[in-house]
mmCIF file of C-alpha atoms and ligand atoms in Angstrom:
data_model
loop_
_atom_site.group_PDB
_atom_site.id
_atom_site.type_symbol
_atom_site.label_atom_id
_atom_site.label_comp_id
_atom_site.label_asym_id
_atom_site.label_seq_id
_atom_site.Cartn_x
_atom_site.Cartn_y
_atom_site.Cartn_z
ATOM 1 C CA MET B 1086 3.472 4.742 -2.306
ATOM 2 C CA LYS B 1087 3.380 1.113 -3.090
ATOM 3 C CA ILE B 1088 4.395 0.140 -6.828
ATOM 4 C CA HIS B 1089 4.319 -3.190 -9.452
ATOM 5 C CA GLU B 1090 6.467 -6.442 -8.476
ATOM 6 C CA TYR B 1091 7.481 -6.366 -12.524
ATOM 7 C CA GLN B 1092 9.061 -2.632 -11.539
ATOM 8 C CA ALA B 1093 10.143 -3.984 -8.319
ATOM 9 C CA LYS B 1094 11.957 -6.261 -9.960
ATOM 10 C CA GLN B 1095 13.662 -3.234 -12.405
ATOM 11 C CA LEU B 1096 14.698 -1.383 -9.629
ATOM 12 C CA PHE B 1097 16.155 -4.682 -8.433
ATOM 13 C CA GLU B 1098 17.912 -5.312 -11.218
ATOM 14 C CA LYS B 1099 19.543 -1.132 -11.207
ATOM 15 C CA PHE B 1100 21.262 -3.226 -7.305
ATOM 16 C CA GLN B 1101 22.824 -5.935 -8.599
ATOM 17 C CA VAL B 1102 20.397 -8.326 -6.867
ATOM 18 C CA PRO B 1103 18.849 -11.068 -9.070
ATOM 19 C CA ILE B 1104 16.101 -11.701 -10.507
ATOM 20 C CA PRO B 1105 14.493 -13.945 -13.541
ATOM 21 C CA GLN B 1106 14.236 -12.945 -17.413
ATOM 22 C CA GLY B 1107 11.127 -11.967 -17.770
ATOM 23 C CA GLY B 1108 8.702 -8.418 -18.581
ATOM 24 C CA MET B 1109 5.447 -7.013 -18.479
ATOM 25 C CA ALA B 1110 2.725 -7.714 -21.122
ATOM 26 C CA THR B 1111 -0.537 -6.134 -20.869
ATOM 27 C CA THR B 1112 -1.697 -8.581 -24.251
ATOM 28 C CA ALA B 1113 -1.596 -12.034 -24.549
ATOM 29 C CA HIS B 1114 0.689 -11.365 -27.882
ATOM 30 C CA GLU B 1115 3.320 -9.022 -25.685
ATOM 31 C CA ALA B 1116 3.449 -12.425 -22.954
ATOM 32 C CA TYR B 1117 4.126 -14.501 -26.175
ATOM 33 C CA GLU B 1118 6.935 -12.110 -27.681
ATOM 34 C CA ILE B 1119 8.497 -12.279 -24.277
ATOM 35 C CA ALA B 1120 8.691 -15.815 -23.984
ATOM 36 C CA GLU B 1121 9.922 -16.115 -27.242
ATOM 37 C CA GLY B 1122 12.454 -13.337 -26.166
ATOM 38 C CA ILE B 1123 13.376 -16.099 -22.976
ATOM 39 C CA GLY B 1124 13.772 -18.810 -24.450
ATOM 40 C CA GLY B 1125 13.067 -22.368 -22.916
ATOM 41 C CA ASP B 1126 10.089 -24.502 -22.769
ATOM 42 C CA SER B 1127 9.001 -23.530 -19.201
ATOM 43 C CA PHE B 1128 7.367 -19.945 -17.971
ATOM 44 C CA VAL B 1129 5.197 -18.153 -15.308
ATOM 45 C CA VAL B 1130 3.007 -16.153 -15.938
ATOM 46 C CA LYS B 1131 1.778 -13.530 -13.000
ATOM 47 C CA ALA B 1132 -1.227 -11.592 -12.344
ATOM 48 C CA GLN B 1133 0.465 -8.032 -11.560
ATOM 49 C CA ILE B 1134 -1.591 -5.837 -8.947
ATOM 50 C CA HIS B 1135 -1.127 -4.174 -5.669
ATOM 51 C CA ALA B 1136 -2.082 -7.592 -3.668
ATOM 52 C CA GLY B 1137 -0.488 -10.964 -2.420
ATOM 53 C CA GLY B 1138 -1.786 -13.978 -2.177
ATOM 54 C CA ARG B 1139 -1.844 -14.806 -5.988
ATOM 55 C CA GLY B 1140 -1.064 -17.615 -5.518
ATOM 56 C CA LYS B 1141 -3.461 -19.225 -4.504
ATOM 57 C CA GLY B 1142 -5.811 -16.799 -6.028
ATOM 58 C CA GLY B 1143 -5.171 -18.452 -9.604
ATOM 59 C CA GLY B 1144 -3.129 -15.489 -10.680
ATOM 60 C CA VAL B 1145 0.464 -16.753 -10.872
ATOM 61 C CA LYS B 1146 -0.083 -20.465 -13.269
ATOM 62 C CA VAL B 1147 2.934 -22.568 -15.369
ATOM 63 C CA ALA B 1148 3.290 -22.536 -18.834
ATOM 64 C CA ASP B 1149 4.837 -26.028 -20.401
ATOM 65 C CA SER B 1150 4.611 -23.896 -23.688
ATOM 66 C CA LEU B 1151 4.529 -20.937 -26.044
ATOM 67 C CA SER B 1152 1.434 -21.251 -27.062
ATOM 68 C CA ASP B 1153 1.074 -22.130 -22.718
ATOM 69 C CA VAL B 1154 1.645 -18.481 -22.324
ATOM 70 C CA ILE B 1155 -1.257 -17.841 -25.067
ATOM 71 C CA THR B 1156 -3.450 -19.920 -23.333
ATOM 72 C CA LEU B 1157 -2.904 -18.311 -19.262
ATOM 73 C CA ALA B 1158 -2.125 -14.661 -20.415
ATOM 74 C CA ASP B 1159 -5.190 -14.638 -22.779
ATOM 75 C CA GLN B 1160 -7.205 -16.483 -18.830
ATOM 76 C CA ILE B 1161 -5.634 -14.003 -16.315
ATOM 77 C CA LEU B 1162 -5.499 -10.508 -17.622
ATOM 78 C CA GLY B 1163 -8.908 -9.381 -17.903
ATOM 79 C CA MET B 1164 -9.843 -11.678 -14.804
ATOM 80 C CA THR B 1165 -10.893 -10.157 -11.841
ATOM 81 C CA LEU B 1166 -7.960 -11.909 -9.020
ATOM 82 C CA VAL B 1167 -9.570 -12.007 -5.632
ATOM 83 C CA THR B 1168 -7.332 -13.491 -3.100
ATOM 84 C CA HIS B 1169 -7.417 -12.319 0.677
ATOM 85 C CA GLN B 1170 -5.678 -9.159 0.729
ATOM 86 C CA THR B 1171 -8.148 -7.909 -2.076
ATOM 87 C CA GLY B 1172 -11.348 -7.963 -0.337
ATOM 88 C CA PRO B 1173 -14.008 -9.854 -2.001
ATOM 89 C CA GLU B 1174 -14.645 -7.747 -4.834
ATOM 90 C CA GLY B 1175 -11.205 -8.689 -5.733
ATOM 91 C CA ARG B 1176 -9.444 -6.114 -8.287
ATOM 92 C CA LEU B 1177 -8.996 -6.794 -12.936
ATOM 93 C CA VAL B 1178 -5.732 -8.218 -13.483
ATOM 94 C CA LYS B 1179 -4.565 -5.366 -16.640
ATOM 95 C CA LYS B 1180 -0.506 -6.394 -17.060
ATOM 96 C CA ILE B 1181 1.180 -9.658 -16.425
ATOM 97 C CA LEU B 1182 4.717 -10.580 -15.937
ATOM 98 C CA VAL B 1183 6.106 -13.534 -18.071
ATOM 99 C CA GLU B 1184 9.440 -15.435 -16.152
ATOM 100 C CA GLN B 1185 11.319 -17.853 -16.735
ATOM 101 C CA ALA B 1186 10.648 -20.283 -14.857
ATOM 102 C CA LEU B 1187 13.157 -21.423 -12.154
ATOM 103 C CA ASP B 1188 14.600 -25.025 -10.204
ATOM 104 C CA ILE B 1189 13.587 -24.372 -6.851
ATOM 105 C CA ARG B 1190 16.588 -26.468 -4.244
ATOM 106 C CA GLN B 1191 14.587 -24.313 -1.520
ATOM 107 C CA GLU B 1192 12.113 -20.797 -0.848
ATOM 108 C CA LEU B 1193 13.532 -18.710 2.240
ATOM 109 C CA TYR B 1194 11.494 -15.671 3.714
ATOM 110 C CA LEU B 1195 13.986 -11.933 2.994
ATOM 111 C CA GLY B 1196 12.054 -8.593 4.181
ATOM 112 C CA ILE B 1197 13.020 -5.494 5.929
ATOM 113 C CA VAL B 1198 11.140 -2.175 7.234
ATOM 114 C CA ILE B 1199 11.519 -0.160 9.507
ATOM 115 C CA ASP B 1200 11.000 -0.817 13.148
ATOM 116 C CA ARG B 1201 9.444 2.414 14.794
ATOM 117 C CA THR B 1202 9.694 1.230 18.519
ATOM 118 C CA GLN B 1203 14.096 0.778 17.262
ATOM 119 C CA ALA B 1204 13.792 3.330 14.735
ATOM 120 C CA ARG B 1205 16.177 0.904 13.258
ATOM 121 C CA PRO B 1206 15.736 -0.741 9.587
ATOM 122 C CA VAL B 1207 15.041 -4.358 10.628
ATOM 123 C CA LEU B 1208 16.169 -7.417 8.270
ATOM 124 C CA MET B 1209 14.195 -10.602 8.430
ATOM 125 C CA MET B 1210 14.596 -13.584 7.098
ATOM 126 C CA SER B 1211 13.097 -17.034 7.308
ATOM 127 C CA ALA B 1212 13.689 -20.308 5.988
ATOM 128 C CA ALA B 1213 10.159 -20.797 6.201
ATOM 129 C CA GLY B 1214 9.530 -18.834 2.582
ATOM 130 C CA GLY B 1215 6.965 -19.096 -0.185
ATOM 131 C CA MET B 1216 3.867 -19.059 2.814
ATOM 132 C CA GLU B 1217 2.023 -15.938 4.940
ATOM 133 C CA ILE B 1218 4.892 -14.019 6.920
ATOM 134 C CA GLU B 1219 2.017 -13.276 9.387
ATOM 135 C CA GLU B 1220 1.130 -17.270 10.186
ATOM 136 C CA VAL B 1221 5.179 -17.321 10.802
ATOM 137 C CA ALA B 1222 5.098 -14.497 12.949
ATOM 138 C CA ALA B 1223 2.327 -16.717 15.121
ATOM 139 C CA ARG B 1224 3.398 -19.781 14.709
ATOM 140 C CA THR B 1225 6.145 -19.842 14.561
ATOM 141 C CA PRO B 1226 8.098 -16.919 15.794
ATOM 142 C CA GLU B 1227 11.274 -18.789 16.515
ATOM 143 C CA LEU B 1228 11.414 -19.579 12.691
ATOM 144 C CA ILE B 1229 12.616 -15.670 11.995
ATOM 145 C CA ILE B 1230 15.692 -14.822 12.597
ATOM 146 C CA LYS B 1231 15.792 -10.474 13.024
ATOM 147 C CA GLU B 1232 19.079 -7.942 12.607
ATOM 148 C CA ALA B 1233 17.684 -4.254 13.547
ATOM 149 C CA ILE B 1234 20.670 -2.096 11.869
ATOM 150 C CA ASP B 1235 22.162 1.183 13.229
ATOM 151 C CA PRO B 1236 21.279 3.897 10.691
ATOM 152 C CA ALA B 1237 25.019 5.348 11.483
ATOM 153 C CA VAL B 1238 27.495 2.432 10.613
ATOM 154 C CA GLY B 1239 25.178 0.290 8.234
ATOM 155 C CA LEU B 1240 24.269 -2.970 8.095
ATOM 156 C CA GLN B 1241 27.585 -5.046 9.213
ATOM 157 C CA PRO B 1242 28.987 -8.327 7.601
ATOM 158 C CA PHE B 1243 29.179 -10.081 11.261
ATOM 159 C CA GLN B 1244 25.365 -9.325 11.032
ATOM 160 C CA THR B 1245 24.578 -11.156 7.251
ATOM 161 C CA ARG B 1246 26.682 -13.728 8.934
ATOM 162 C CA ASN B 1247 23.699 -14.048 11.814
ATOM 163 C CA LEU B 1248 21.219 -14.064 9.003
ATOM 164 C CA VAL B 1249 22.612 -17.012 6.339
ATOM 165 C CA PHE B 1250 23.077 -19.398 9.665
ATOM 166 C CA GLY B 1251 20.504 -19.090 10.988
ATOM 167 C CA VAL B 1252 18.092 -19.632 8.802
ATOM 168 C CA GLY B 1253 19.721 -22.901 8.284
ATOM 169 C CA LEU B 1254 21.082 -21.389 4.591
ATOM 170 C CA ASP B 1255 24.120 -24.107 2.854
ATOM 171 C CA PRO B 1256 27.038 -21.944 3.509
ATOM 172 C CA MET B 1257 28.969 -22.050 0.694
ATOM 173 C CA LEU B 1258 26.218 -20.042 0.127
ATOM 174 C CA LEU B 1259 27.141 -17.790 2.156
ATOM 175 C CA ARG B 1260 28.753 -15.016 -0.512
ATOM 176 C CA THR B 1261 26.018 -15.295 -2.593
ATOM 177 C CA ALA B 1262 23.663 -14.539 0.531
ATOM 178 C CA SER B 1263 25.837 -11.510 1.894
ATOM 179 C CA GLY B 1264 25.851 -9.577 -1.419
ATOM 180 C CA PHE B 1265 22.248 -10.150 -2.102
ATOM 181 C CA ILE B 1266 21.694 -8.595 1.246
ATOM 182 C CA ASN B 1267 23.498 -6.190 1.361
ATOM 183 C CA ASN B 1268 22.709 -5.232 -2.441
ATOM 184 C CA LEU B 1269 18.553 -4.457 -0.971
ATOM 185 C CA TYR B 1270 19.635 -2.741 1.686
ATOM 186 C CA LYS B 1271 22.010 -1.009 -0.263
ATOM 187 C CA MET B 1272 18.704 -0.687 -2.271
ATOM 188 C CA PHE B 1273 16.126 0.083 0.824
ATOM 189 C CA VAL B 1274 18.120 3.686 1.431
ATOM 190 C CA ALA B 1275 19.113 4.667 -1.142
ATOM 191 C CA TYR B 1276 15.158 4.421 -2.424
ATOM 192 C CA ASP B 1277 13.276 5.610 1.332
ATOM 193 C CA CYS B 1278 11.859 2.369 1.445
ATOM 194 C CA SER B 1279 9.613 1.618 3.824
ATOM 195 C CA LEU B 1280 9.324 -1.559 3.077
ATOM 196 C CA VAL B 1281 10.901 -4.104 1.308
ATOM 197 C CA GLU B 1282 9.513 -8.047 0.914
ATOM 198 C CA ILE B 1283 10.613 -10.696 -1.025
ATOM 199 C CA ASN B 1284 8.559 -13.509 -0.225
ATOM 200 C CA PRO B 1285 9.701 -15.912 -1.674
ATOM 201 C CA LEU B 1286 13.480 -15.528 -1.808
ATOM 202 C CA VAL B 1287 14.834 -19.235 -3.912
ATOM 203 C CA VAL B 1288 17.725 -21.109 -3.801
ATOM 204 C CA THR B 1289 17.597 -22.658 -7.752
ATOM 205 C CA THR B 1290 19.087 -26.083 -8.327
ATOM 206 C CA ASP B 1291 22.420 -24.880 -9.768
ATOM 207 C CA GLY B 1292 22.659 -22.571 -6.236
ATOM 208 C CA GLN B 1293 21.896 -19.292 -7.968
ATOM 209 C CA MET B 1294 19.802 -16.637 -5.238
ATOM 210 C CA LEU B 1295 17.079 -15.215 -7.119
ATOM 211 C CA ALA B 1296 13.815 -12.972 -5.889
ATOM 212 C CA LEU B 1297 10.904 -14.510 -6.617
ATOM 213 C CA ASP B 1298 8.596 -12.150 -6.008
ATOM 214 C CA ALA B 1299 8.800 -9.103 -5.172
ATOM 215 C CA LYS B 1300 7.242 -5.840 -2.390
ATOM 216 C CA VAL B 1301 8.253 -2.406 -2.024
ATOM 217 C CA THR B 1302 6.403 0.048 -0.514
ATOM 218 C CA PHE B 1303 8.092 3.583 -0.658
ATOM 219 C CA ASP B 1304 8.266 6.288 2.453
ATOM 220 C CA ASP B 1305 5.292 9.357 0.561
ATOM 221 C CA ASN B 1306 7.405 12.094 2.739
ATOM 222 C CA ALA B 1307 10.713 11.161 1.131
ATOM 223 C CA LEU B 1308 9.006 10.826 -2.542
ATOM 224 C CA PHE B 1309 9.982 14.293 -3.397
ATOM 225 C CA ARG B 1310 13.534 13.875 -3.515
ATOM 226 C CA HIS B 1311 12.956 10.637 -5.518
ATOM 227 C CA LYS B 1312 11.061 12.522 -9.541
ATOM 228 C CA ASP B 1313 11.984 9.240 -10.843
ATOM 229 C CA LEU B 1314 9.342 7.771 -8.494
ATOM 230 C CA PRO B 1315 6.125 8.617 -9.132
ATOM 231 C CA PRO B 1316 5.662 8.475 -12.239
ATOM 232 C CA LEU B 1317 6.098 3.879 -11.181
ATOM 233 C CA GLU B 1318 2.592 4.571 -9.023
ATOM 234 C CA ASP B 1319 -0.682 2.545 -11.343
ATOM 235 C CA PRO B 1320 -3.321 4.484 -10.800
ATOM 236 C CA ASN B 1321 -5.525 1.466 -11.385
ATOM 237 C CA GLU B 1322 -4.901 0.393 -7.723
ATOM 238 C CA ILE B 1323 -5.377 3.043 -6.776
ATOM 239 C CA ASP B 1324 -9.026 4.546 -5.261
ATOM 240 C CA PRO B 1325 -11.089 6.627 -7.763
ATOM 241 C CA LEU B 1326 -11.782 8.250 -4.343
ATOM 242 C CA GLU B 1327 -8.426 9.052 -2.531
ATOM 243 C CA LEU B 1328 -6.844 9.441 -5.934
ATOM 244 C CA GLU B 1329 -8.743 12.347 -5.968
ATOM 245 C CA ALA B 1330 -8.239 13.301 -2.651
ATOM 246 C CA LYS B 1331 -4.474 13.634 -2.708
ATOM 247 C CA LYS B 1332 -5.089 15.749 -5.665
ATOM 248 C CA HIS B 1333 -5.931 18.708 -3.275
ATOM 249 C CA ASN B 1334 -3.341 17.329 -0.370
ATOM 250 C CA LEU B 1335 -6.069 16.170 1.749
ATOM 251 C CA ASN B 1336 -5.452 13.027 4.268
ATOM 252 C CA TYR B 1337 -8.528 10.894 3.436
ATOM 253 C CA ILE B 1338 -8.556 7.122 3.492
ATOM 254 C CA ARG B 1339 -11.495 5.409 2.272
ATOM 255 C CA LEU B 1340 -13.612 2.718 5.203
ATOM 256 C CA ASP B 1341 -16.163 0.384 4.569
ATOM 257 C CA GLY B 1342 -19.027 2.168 6.697
ATOM 258 C CA THR B 1343 -21.930 4.460 6.383
ATOM 259 C CA VAL B 1344 -20.672 7.836 8.730
ATOM 260 C CA GLY B 1345 -18.466 10.558 6.631
ATOM 261 C CA ALA B 1346 -16.404 12.533 8.778
ATOM 262 C CA MET B 1347 -14.376 15.707 8.539
ATOM 263 C CA VAL B 1348 -12.569 16.569 11.093
ATOM 264 C CA ASN B 1349 -9.167 18.092 11.083
ATOM 265 C CA GLY B 1350 -6.180 17.437 12.643
ATOM 266 C CA ALA B 1351 -5.438 13.733 12.611
ATOM 267 C CA GLY B 1352 -5.950 12.636 16.764
ATOM 268 C CA LEU B 1353 -9.453 14.527 16.562
ATOM 269 C CA ALA B 1354 -10.434 12.254 13.448
ATOM 270 C CA MET B 1355 -8.763 8.514 14.685
ATOM 271 C CA ALA B 1356 -11.180 10.055 18.316
ATOM 272 C CA THR B 1357 -13.660 11.242 16.099
ATOM 273 C CA MET B 1358 -13.501 7.505 13.793
ATOM 274 C CA ASP B 1359 -13.030 6.098 18.072
ATOM 275 C CA LEU B 1360 -16.377 7.619 18.735
ATOM 276 C CA ILE B 1361 -18.873 6.728 15.930
ATOM 277 C CA LYS B 1362 -18.091 2.994 16.435
ATOM 278 C CA LEU B 1363 -19.016 3.243 20.577
ATOM 279 C CA ALA B 1364 -22.164 4.660 19.381
ATOM 280 C CA GLY B 1365 -22.809 1.451 17.439
ATOM 281 C CA ALA B 1366 -22.176 2.430 13.255
ATOM 282 C CA GLU B 1367 -18.938 2.688 11.258
ATOM 283 C CA PRO B 1368 -17.007 5.087 9.737
ATOM 284 C CA ALA B 1369 -17.349 5.201 5.907
ATOM 285 C CA ASN B 1370 -13.560 7.649 5.930
ATOM 286 C CA PHE B 1371 -10.376 9.104 7.421
ATOM 287 C CA LEU B 1372 -10.484 13.328 7.049
ATOM 288 C CA ASP B 1373 -7.798 15.024 8.073
ATOM 289 C CA VAL B 1374 -8.335 18.054 6.569
ATOM 290 C CA GLY B 1375 -5.195 19.308 8.646
ATOM 291 C CA GLY B 1376 -4.434 22.077 10.579
ATOM 292 C CA GLY B 1377 -4.880 25.254 7.501
ATOM 293 C CA ALA B 1378 -7.211 24.103 5.040
ATOM 294 C CA SER B 1379 -8.945 26.697 2.497
ATOM 295 C CA ALA B 1380 -12.406 27.261 1.747
ATOM 296 C CA ASP B 1381 -11.213 25.493 -1.252
ATOM 297 C CA MET B 1382 -10.050 21.832 0.126
ATOM 298 C CA ILE B 1383 -12.544 22.304 2.289
ATOM 299 C CA ALA B 1384 -15.830 21.986 -0.223
ATOM 300 C CA ASN B 1385 -13.424 19.628 -2.059
ATOM 301 C CA GLY B 1386 -13.487 16.654 0.820
ATOM 302 C CA PHE B 1387 -16.572 17.052 1.798
ATOM 303 C CA ARG B 1388 -17.824 17.058 -1.892
ATOM 304 C CA ILE B 1389 -15.748 13.554 -1.747
ATOM 305 C CA ILE B 1390 -17.508 12.729 1.322
ATOM 306 C CA LEU B 1391 -21.097 13.536 -0.136
ATOM 307 C CA SER B 1392 -19.330 11.396 -3.671
ATOM 308 C CA ASP B 1393 -19.315 8.078 -2.060
ATOM 309 C CA PRO B 1394 -22.583 6.258 -2.326
ATOM 310 C CA ARG B 1395 -21.988 4.723 0.781
ATOM 311 C CA VAL B 1396 -21.909 7.143 3.110
ATOM 312 C CA LYS B 1397 -25.955 8.287 4.771
ATOM 313 C CA ALA B 1398 -25.084 10.261 7.251
ATOM 314 C CA ILE B 1399 -21.512 13.596 7.560
ATOM 315 C CA LEU B 1400 -20.392 14.344 11.075
ATOM 316 C CA ILE B 1401 -18.210 17.152 11.193
ATOM 317 C CA ASN B 1402 -15.979 17.886 13.590
ATOM 318 C CA ILE B 1403 -14.373 20.702 13.919
ATOM 319 C CA PHE B 1404 -11.779 23.055 16.288
ATOM 320 C CA GLY B 1405 -10.687 25.592 15.561
ATOM 321 C CA GLY B 1406 -7.258 27.086 15.832
ATOM 322 C CA ILE B 1407 -5.683 27.949 12.877
ATOM 323 C CA LEU B 1408 -8.397 26.584 10.634
ATOM 324 C CA ARG B 1409 -11.509 29.351 11.026
ATOM 325 C CA CYS B 1410 -14.542 27.697 11.820
ATOM 326 C CA ASP B 1411 -15.972 30.362 9.774
ATOM 327 C CA VAL B 1412 -13.778 29.721 6.709
ATOM 328 C CA LEU B 1413 -14.693 25.970 6.819
ATOM 329 C CA ALA B 1414 -18.625 26.950 6.892
ATOM 330 C CA GLU B 1415 -17.641 28.660 3.429
ATOM 331 C CA GLY B 1416 -16.645 25.445 2.414
ATOM 332 C CA VAL B 1417 -18.946 23.587 4.033
ATOM 333 C CA MET B 1418 -21.280 25.434 2.228
ATOM 334 C CA GLU B 1419 -19.101 26.140 -1.503
ATOM 335 C CA ALA B 1420 -19.159 22.562 -2.008
ATOM 336 C CA ALA B 1421 -22.968 22.235 -1.452
ATOM 337 C CA ARG B 1422 -23.563 24.939 -3.697
ATOM 338 C CA GLN B 1423 -21.993 22.549 -6.614
ATOM 339 C CA VAL B 1424 -23.631 18.730 -5.488
ATOM 340 C CA LYS B 1425 -26.823 18.393 -4.452
ATOM 341 C CA VAL B 1426 -26.835 17.164 -0.353
ATOM 342 C CA ALA B 1427 -28.980 14.399 0.012
ATOM 343 C CA VAL B 1428 -27.997 13.173 3.793
ATOM 344 C CA PRO B 1429 -28.034 14.546 7.017
ATOM 345 C CA ILE B 1430 -25.265 16.207 8.517
ATOM 346 C CA ILE B 1431 -24.201 16.544 12.515
ATOM 347 C CA ILE B 1432 -21.424 19.564 13.204
ATOM 348 C CA ARG B 1433 -19.802 19.813 15.394
ATOM 349 C CA LEU B 1434 -18.175 23.446 16.129
ATOM 350 C CA GLU B 1435 -15.772 24.531 18.605
ATOM 351 C CA GLY B 1436 -13.229 27.334 19.158
ATOM 352 C CA THR B 1437 -12.368 30.592 16.496
ATOM 353 C CA ASN B 1438 -15.873 32.623 15.718
ATOM 354 C CA CYS B 1439 -17.340 28.718 16.478
ATOM 355 C CA ASP B 1440 -20.850 31.894 16.527
ATOM 356 C CA ILE B 1441 -20.047 33.283 13.463
ATOM 357 C CA GLY B 1442 -19.545 29.570 11.612
ATOM 358 C CA ARG B 1443 -22.253 28.385 12.740
ATOM 359 C CA ASN B 1444 -25.306 31.347 12.274
ATOM 360 C CA LEU B 1445 -23.737 31.004 8.401
ATOM 361 C CA LEU B 1446 -23.653 27.623 8.572
ATOM 362 C CA GLY B 1447 -27.828 27.962 10.099
ATOM 363 C CA ALA B 1448 -28.615 31.134 7.169
ATOM 364 C CA SER B 1449 -27.311 28.607 4.684
ATOM 365 C CA GLY B 1450 -30.761 26.432 4.099
ATOM 366 C CA LEU B 1451 -28.676 22.520 4.453
ATOM 367 C CA ASN B 1452 -30.195 20.649 6.424
ATOM 368 C CA PHE B 1453 -27.842 20.276 9.439
ATOM 369 C CA THR B 1454 -28.024 18.891 13.028
ATOM 370 C CA VAL B 1455 -25.546 21.428 15.434
ATOM 371 C CA ALA B 1456 -23.938 18.832 18.696
ATOM 372 C CA GLY B 1457 -23.651 19.550 21.760
ATOM 373 C CA ASP B 1458 -20.501 18.223 22.260
ATOM 374 C CA MET B 1459 -18.367 15.223 20.856
ATOM 375 C CA LEU B 1460 -20.148 12.040 21.820
ATOM 376 C CA ASP B 1461 -23.495 13.853 21.077
ATOM 377 C CA ALA B 1462 -22.135 14.420 18.190
ATOM 378 C CA ALA B 1463 -21.360 10.360 17.374
ATOM 379 C CA GLN B 1464 -24.716 9.405 19.090
ATOM 380 C CA LYS B 1465 -26.591 11.713 16.188
ATOM 381 C CA VAL B 1466 -24.999 11.112 13.728
ATOM 382 C CA ALA B 1467 -24.959 6.939 14.552
ATOM 383 C CA ALA B 1468 -28.905 7.094 14.566
ATOM 384 C CA LEU B 1469 -29.751 8.809 11.256
ATOM 385 C CA ALA B 1470 -26.836 6.462 9.412
HETATM 386 P P1 LIG P 378 2.422 -14.317 -4.793
HETATM 387 O O1 LIG P 378 3.282 -14.371 -2.846
HETATM 388 O O2 LIG P 378 1.248 -13.448 -4.897
HETATM 389 O O3 LIG P 378 1.210 -15.784 -4.398
HETATM 390 P P2 LIG P 378 4.222 -15.450 -5.647
HETATM 391 O O4 LIG P 378 5.529 -14.510 -6.756
HETATM 392 O O5 LIG P 378 5.226 -15.400 -4.680
HETATM 393 O O6 LIG P 378 3.191 -14.580 -5.067
HETATM 394 O O7 LIG P 378 4.759 -16.907 -6.265
HETATM 395 C C1 LIG P 378 3.693 -17.635 -6.617
HETATM 396 C C2 LIG P 378 4.493 -19.605 -6.044
HETATM 397 O O8 LIG P 378 4.825 -19.435 -7.472
HETATM 398 C C3 LIG P 378 6.104 -18.824 -5.531
HETATM 399 O O9 LIG P 378 5.442 -19.201 -3.869
HETATM 400 C C4 LIG P 378 6.528 -20.050 -6.275
HETATM 401 O O10 LIG P 378 6.551 -21.210 -5.865
HETATM 402 C C5 LIG P 378 5.577 -19.892 -7.017
HETATM 403 N N1 LIG P 378 7.040 -19.458 -8.209
HETATM 404 C C6 LIG P 378 6.638 -17.465 -9.129
HETATM 405 N N2 LIG P 378 7.131 -17.633 -9.923
HETATM 406 C C7 LIG P 378 8.444 -18.791 -10.321
HETATM 407 C C8 LIG P 378 8.940 -18.329 -11.766
HETATM 408 N N3 LIG P 378 9.262 -18.061 -12.075
HETATM 409 N N4 LIG P 378 9.647 -20.277 -11.246
HETATM 410 C C9 LIG P 378 8.867 -21.394 -10.534
HETATM 411 N N5 LIG P 378 7.919 -20.700 -10.176
HETATM 412 C C10 LIG P 378 7.503 -19.300 -9.368
HETATM 413 MG MG1 LIG P 379 4.586 -13.819 -2.752
#
């Protein structure tokens, strides 16, 4: 689960990770009031969307007066912001963050991610802040200093020193930087984060360190133990079909292609997507209905695939184990009773009760073709899509 920058900064504050003064606004008037409360005469107005690269896209602007704040707030609220992370369709801005503008001496990068190879959280710090870290990693990987943390012993003082000296930070800042990094790591662990990223982390001209940007992602599998987190999710930032799928406990991810795929098991779903591509078509979604799906879940999954206007043909690839093929057939027929099926369906059923499943579908009056095996199924669906 992802949250907005302003929400991530509220969590930082709880853990004594310093942030600029500011607040979230949904109208120009609110923006004005926040700026007035901050005081001074220089502010930053920042679009709140779940995508990076907002600065380059025109979603982060400096205001030199209170009236400037109103002008910029009006300009950014309601704009469709396009960045390298939003795709060409962009994202509608409904919220902004108004902050004090800081006098920046130095911009750094600080991130914590889970490294699955090492099975540990890894702290990454770089003097090349404000730039895309993927670029830095590709061109000048030596500029990124990494420390893997043993979760049993936690972050050790020598590791923070390695980071601070590794990026060439002023040694006078060691104490400040160590406190900053320690508090951030505490937050990462306390909230079961999968990623925390501050780009840039800034040193101001008066020697303070603050998180100027904040990106936080939580491990969905740990959300059950953080009751305060789910309410932070902004439904505006989630694909409506993915939101609907989540309600029905389906693992659904929307993609850009034209072949809708309904599969049981994540591994089989991945293999099916590979075969669709191999056959020359593109999958419109990833959908794993799960091992023990009910007819209801199947019906919901099928309905969600059908409601995507990009879908030109559907491939149902089920290996009946715990999920019986007759249950699958009932689910598909239930969905077909609720919504009109205007696209061809290719079906590959194997395993438990596959004959009953095929017979049920055969008698259902639905327009579908039975495939011999997986490759045959992928080729048939690609030809139709
Ligand atoms: P994004 O990464 O989405 O482009 P950032 O929050 O990193 O957005 O902002 C982009 C740039 O804007 C920063 O690298 C920084 O130079 C500048 N900036 C952002 N917030 C402030 C602020 N409060 N004071 C001064 N400059 C800022
Ligand atoms: Mg940034």
